[in-house]
Amino acid sequence: MAPAPFTAPFLLLSAFTSSPNSGNPAAVVFLPSPVISYPSEKLQAIATNLNQPITAFVSALPGTAAEVNTDKDTGVQADFYIRWFTVSVEIPLCGHGTLVAAKAIFATPDLAAQVNGKSKPNGRANGNTEGEENLLRFQTTTGVIVSARKTTFTIPKTASEVEQIQISFPHAPTVPILSASPAEAKIRSALGKALKKPAGDVNIMYMGHGEGSFKDYLLIELGKGETLEGREIVKDAFRESGFGINVVTTAPSPSSTGDEVFLSRMFAPSCGVPEDQVCGSAHCLLVPYWAQKRLAASSANEPTTLETPMVALQVSQRGGMLFVSWDTKEGVAKIGGDVVVWGKGEVFV
């Protein structure tokens, strides 16, 4: 006999925004048992029914042994286990899914405490450093632990401070794609179809790809005369690029008076996400790329370093603002933004 279904609480949130009508929506489901104990098919069905760009499942850790809950590379111990699902597939890493999970825990500490069995949602009872009351660590299915914290961001141009939740993800400097290679021709063809232009007429400044766990990520910078904001894109064309995650970026218009350093959009139709409204993990590539470009263009009047904070805009239909920086010593991209809770309920598991 199959076990009787039970209900699990969930929250609906939007990341990288203070409005429920913009940013990247997501659901966070709190599970009473370690998330790896649930069949993937069951979690996928829940994510499909919730019909959000991402559903994050958060649970207690999978065991009490330190080696089970410890990052395989750093030895740091986690607070929660996390898995991310789109409407069609499970994915190994999700920036905005981590951001909303952290917000859900900070916003509902009593509920979070029931999940991980601590008096506080991140009570450092597992041996981590004291004094980290605003820090959460999540263990992923790959064995990597990702962190999120409540903090503030100082906007460089105005020196004004904004509150944010910040995640630290592995940085992913890209490898240039060789000019006139078969890979470049394939990407140019797909990009031309996406932008509704002959492939040879698209002004491309750079093409590169990630490595390791980011090997399926493609980064393209468009040059002068090419726009992203408000542009109609044939999203399905990116199925032909040879990459699952297609990140397209530009510099702001010369007439822009905002704080943003770069704009971007991300397309992943082969992963069930025609366009990700605001993609955190794309900035694992974007942050080191633009940090290096800024350093190369720095001057005495506008000095900068690789670690100078930046404001970024994702200019999808919903749009979002990100506060980012590159920690070269730790090898991470710090990606932050606001998160708003706009709904809640229960789901049968």
XYZ file of C-alpha atoms in Angstrom:
349
model
C 0.000 0.000 0.000
C 1.309 3.430 -0.945
C 1.948 5.819 1.961
C -0.813 8.318 2.630
C -0.170 11.740 1.104
C 0.643 14.644 3.405
C 0.750 18.382 2.888
C 3.877 20.509 2.710
C 3.848 24.317 2.973
C 5.103 26.457 0.118
C 5.746 30.133 -0.580
C 5.587 32.003 -3.889
C 8.225 34.695 -4.365
C 9.870 36.923 -6.965
C 13.644 37.420 -7.001
C 15.712 40.484 -7.915
C 12.785 42.843 -7.421
C 10.656 44.528 -4.766
C 7.465 44.036 -6.808
C 5.506 40.803 -7.316
C 4.929 41.887 -10.932
C 8.576 41.863 -11.979
C 11.698 39.830 -11.290
C 11.887 36.054 -11.536
C 9.075 34.078 -9.869
C 9.680 30.854 -7.977
C 8.123 28.507 -5.457
C 9.810 27.184 -2.316
C 8.448 23.956 -0.820
C 9.468 22.909 2.715
C 9.728 19.117 3.088
C 9.807 17.345 6.476
C 12.251 14.616 5.417
C 15.582 14.911 3.575
C 14.815 15.992 0.030
C 16.938 13.214 -1.454
C 14.559 10.667 0.071
C 11.736 11.708 -2.276
C 11.485 10.209 -5.778
C 12.534 12.701 -8.424
C 9.346 11.905 -10.334
C 7.216 13.068 -7.397
C 9.113 16.323 -6.950
C 9.026 16.934 -10.697
C 5.250 16.459 -10.743
C 4.846 19.017 -7.949
C 7.078 21.512 -9.762
C 5.146 20.996 -12.985
C 1.833 21.595 -11.223
C 3.075 24.706 -9.419
C 4.109 25.951 -12.884
C 6.795 28.401 -11.754
C 10.078 28.954 -13.607
C 11.777 27.243 -10.654
C 10.540 25.279 -7.678
C 13.092 24.886 -4.880
C 12.603 22.010 -2.448
C 14.217 22.645 0.939
C 14.597 20.070 3.689
C 16.597 18.929 6.654
C 20.019 17.529 5.918
C 20.212 13.937 4.679
C 21.981 12.603 7.764
C 23.840 13.458 10.930
C 27.301 12.357 9.894
C 29.537 15.342 9.178
C 30.834 13.837 5.939
C 27.285 13.662 4.558
C 26.603 17.361 5.099
C 30.041 18.744 4.271
C 31.223 20.347 1.032
C 33.491 17.900 -0.762
C 36.048 20.629 -1.554
C 35.884 23.161 1.309
C 34.831 21.088 4.322
C 32.133 23.645 5.215
C 28.953 22.163 6.681
C 25.457 22.989 5.443
C 22.205 24.029 7.145
C 19.673 22.769 4.599
C 19.452 20.474 1.611
C 18.130 21.980 -1.642
C 17.013 20.729 -5.056
C 15.760 22.819 -7.988
C 13.250 21.853 -10.672
C 11.937 23.679 -13.724
C 8.535 22.644 -15.054
C 10.236 19.835 -16.983
C 13.669 18.929 -15.555
C 15.805 18.988 -12.414
C 18.805 21.308 -12.673
C 22.063 21.171 -10.664
C 22.340 24.892 -9.842
C 19.969 27.864 -9.733
C 20.806 31.355 -8.574
C 17.346 32.832 -8.184
C 16.122 29.521 -6.745
C 18.725 29.852 -3.987
C 17.889 33.502 -3.395
C 14.176 32.787 -2.912
C 14.914 29.776 -0.689
C 16.970 32.007 1.598
C 14.240 34.651 1.658
C 11.618 32.000 2.480
C 13.697 30.800 5.427
C 14.459 34.298 6.719
C 10.782 35.281 6.331
C 9.411 32.188 8.128
C 11.961 31.262 10.822
C 9.515 29.122 12.801
C 8.644 27.044 9.747
C 12.296 26.746 8.769
C 13.202 25.639 12.294
C 10.655 22.827 12.027
C 12.359 21.661 8.844
C 15.966 21.554 10.032
C 15.303 20.908 13.719
C 17.112 23.964 15.071
C 15.845 26.720 17.306
C 16.925 29.175 14.606
C 16.909 28.569 10.847
C 20.686 28.860 10.680
C 21.715 28.247 14.256
C 25.280 27.147 13.487
C 24.726 24.060 15.663
C 26.655 22.048 13.099
C 30.048 23.497 13.910
C 30.221 26.497 11.587
C 31.590 29.859 12.686
C 29.727 31.766 15.384
C 28.266 35.192 14.658
C 26.828 34.261 11.268
C 23.167 34.818 12.125
C 22.455 36.251 8.663
C 24.115 33.383 6.769
C 22.580 30.198 5.323
C 24.324 27.305 3.602
C 22.607 24.855 1.256
C 23.895 21.449 0.193
C 23.241 20.553 -3.458
C 22.960 17.199 -5.175
C 26.432 17.721 -6.685
C 28.029 17.915 -3.224
C 28.783 21.633 -3.536
C 27.496 23.927 -0.790
C 26.145 27.346 -1.823
C 25.589 30.169 0.631
C 23.187 33.084 0.990
C 23.224 35.970 3.436
C 21.325 39.123 4.366
C 23.549 42.130 3.787
C 23.707 45.583 2.196
C 25.107 46.738 -1.141
C 26.688 50.131 -1.760
C 25.911 51.464 -5.241
C 29.246 52.822 -6.538
C 27.962 55.926 -8.362
C 25.822 57.285 -5.529
C 27.323 55.572 -2.454
C 23.749 54.789 -1.405
C 23.071 51.515 0.419
C 20.329 49.001 -0.365
C 19.360 45.878 1.550
C 19.713 42.594 -0.288
C 20.022 38.855 -0.040
C 23.327 37.834 -1.551
C 24.395 34.438 -2.846
C 27.941 33.272 -3.488
C 28.279 30.982 -6.493
C 31.391 29.576 -8.183
C 32.805 32.018 -10.716
C 32.995 30.849 -14.312
C 35.488 32.765 -16.456
C 34.832 31.832 -20.072
C 36.984 30.341 -22.812
C 36.797 32.206 -26.156
C 35.277 30.314 -29.062
C 37.694 30.229 -31.970
C 36.956 32.517 -34.886
C 35.849 30.769 -38.084
C 35.433 27.476 -36.214
C 32.425 25.185 -36.806
C 31.200 26.086 -33.309
C 31.295 29.800 -34.112
C 29.424 29.292 -37.377
C 26.749 27.289 -35.580
C 26.330 29.965 -32.917
C 26.233 32.793 -35.478
C 23.529 30.981 -37.413
C 21.403 30.421 -34.299
C 21.913 34.002 -33.118
C 20.958 35.429 -36.506
C 17.703 33.470 -36.445
C 17.048 34.578 -32.863
C 17.575 38.250 -33.736
C 15.812 37.970 -37.128
C 18.906 39.123 -39.012
C 21.315 37.526 -41.474
C 24.026 35.844 -39.434
C 26.733 37.984 -41.010
C 24.972 41.213 -40.066
C 24.951 40.596 -36.308
C 27.597 42.675 -34.513
C 29.254 40.260 -32.086
C 31.984 41.453 -29.742
C 32.686 38.151 -28.007
C 31.707 34.483 -27.854
C 32.850 32.193 -25.058
C 31.780 29.155 -23.113
C 32.086 27.996 -19.533
C 34.029 24.986 -18.328
C 33.411 22.202 -15.826
C 29.920 22.454 -14.377
C 29.348 25.492 -16.634
C 30.332 23.748 -19.866
C 26.775 24.054 -21.200
C 26.794 27.859 -20.753
C 27.398 30.138 -23.744
C 28.202 33.854 -23.350
C 27.755 36.306 -26.229
C 28.408 40.051 -26.089
C 26.645 42.083 -28.765
C 28.299 45.223 -30.082
C 27.124 48.671 -31.138
C 23.840 48.808 -32.976
C 22.485 45.703 -31.244
C 19.918 46.048 -28.475
C 18.426 43.628 -25.969
C 15.883 45.660 -24.039
C 12.428 45.426 -25.583
C 13.680 43.366 -28.508
C 11.551 40.505 -29.815
C 13.671 37.342 -29.796
C 12.943 34.036 -31.517
C 13.801 32.040 -28.420
C 13.545 28.582 -29.972
C 16.413 29.460 -32.313
C 18.828 28.920 -29.423
C 18.083 25.195 -29.584
C 20.542 25.214 -32.504
C 23.436 26.946 -30.708
C 24.949 23.763 -29.302
C 24.573 25.028 -25.721
C 21.782 24.603 -23.196
C 22.194 27.990 -21.463
C 22.570 30.966 -23.813
C 23.531 34.251 -22.136
C 23.481 37.384 -24.302
C 24.840 40.674 -22.966
C 25.462 44.276 -24.016
C 26.797 47.474 -22.525
C 24.165 50.081 -21.613
C 23.179 52.656 -24.191
C 25.502 55.694 -24.146
C 22.430 57.767 -23.274
C 21.671 55.702 -20.163
C 21.697 57.630 -16.893
C 21.302 54.583 -14.652
C 23.809 52.823 -12.423
C 23.962 49.636 -14.495
C 27.273 48.425 -15.930
C 25.798 45.792 -18.253
C 22.509 44.353 -19.516
C 21.695 40.728 -20.261
C 19.072 38.160 -21.223
C 19.223 34.366 -20.926
C 17.587 31.739 -23.147
C 17.415 27.996 -22.463
C 14.624 26.473 -24.602
C 16.240 23.034 -24.627
C 16.033 23.033 -20.801
C 12.340 23.906 -20.780
C 12.986 27.620 -20.139
C 12.482 29.671 -23.326
C 13.704 32.745 -21.445
C 14.758 32.992 -17.814
C 13.354 36.289 -16.579
C 16.318 36.947 -14.259
C 19.049 34.309 -14.109
C 21.433 34.267 -11.163
C 23.765 31.533 -12.418
C 24.290 33.357 -15.739
C 26.102 35.979 -13.699
C 28.732 33.421 -12.727
C 29.994 34.092 -16.274
C 28.884 37.699 -16.630
C 30.526 39.021 -13.458
C 34.140 38.000 -14.230
C 33.675 38.935 -17.893
C 32.502 42.476 -17.187
C 34.886 42.934 -14.253
C 37.798 42.291 -16.612
C 36.350 44.608 -19.266
C 35.911 47.390 -16.697
C 39.465 46.961 -15.446
C 40.829 47.150 -18.989
C 38.892 50.392 -19.567
C 39.634 51.986 -16.174
C 41.304 55.357 -15.911
C 42.559 57.790 -13.305
C 39.186 59.537 -13.447
C 37.260 56.273 -13.028
C 39.556 53.854 -11.178
C 38.347 50.291 -10.777
C 39.550 46.857 -9.709
C 38.404 43.355 -10.537
C 36.396 43.363 -7.309
C 34.637 46.717 -7.768
C 30.878 46.164 -7.225
C 28.565 46.502 -10.220
C 24.854 46.988 -10.855
C 23.425 44.730 -13.566
C 20.045 44.677 -15.279
C 18.381 41.662 -16.833
C 16.090 43.177 -19.452
C 13.554 40.423 -20.039
C 9.844 41.234 -20.132
C 9.615 41.188 -16.314
C 13.151 42.430 -15.735
C 15.258 42.572 -12.608
C 18.162 44.365 -10.924
C 21.201 42.557 -9.550
C 24.016 43.790 -7.308
C 27.166 41.850 -8.155
C 30.897 41.625 -7.495
C 33.766 39.232 -8.157
C 35.656 37.792 -5.200
C 38.818 36.690 -6.977
C 40.431 35.351 -3.801
C 37.537 33.001 -3.017
C 36.775 32.300 -6.672
C 33.112 33.250 -6.400
C 30.651 35.618 -7.988
C 28.607 37.452 -5.375
C 25.097 37.981 -6.703
C 22.489 39.901 -4.746
C 19.074 41.457 -4.999
C 15.753 42.052 -3.342
C 13.109 39.309 -2.970
C 9.378 39.706 -2.359
C 6.939 37.092 -1.016
C 3.586 37.241 -2.794
C 1.768 34.006 -2.006
C 1.648 30.877 0.117
C -0.209 27.588 0.430
C 0.100 23.829 0.880
C 0.729 21.069 -1.617
C 0.046 17.345 -1.324
C 3.219 15.221 -1.399
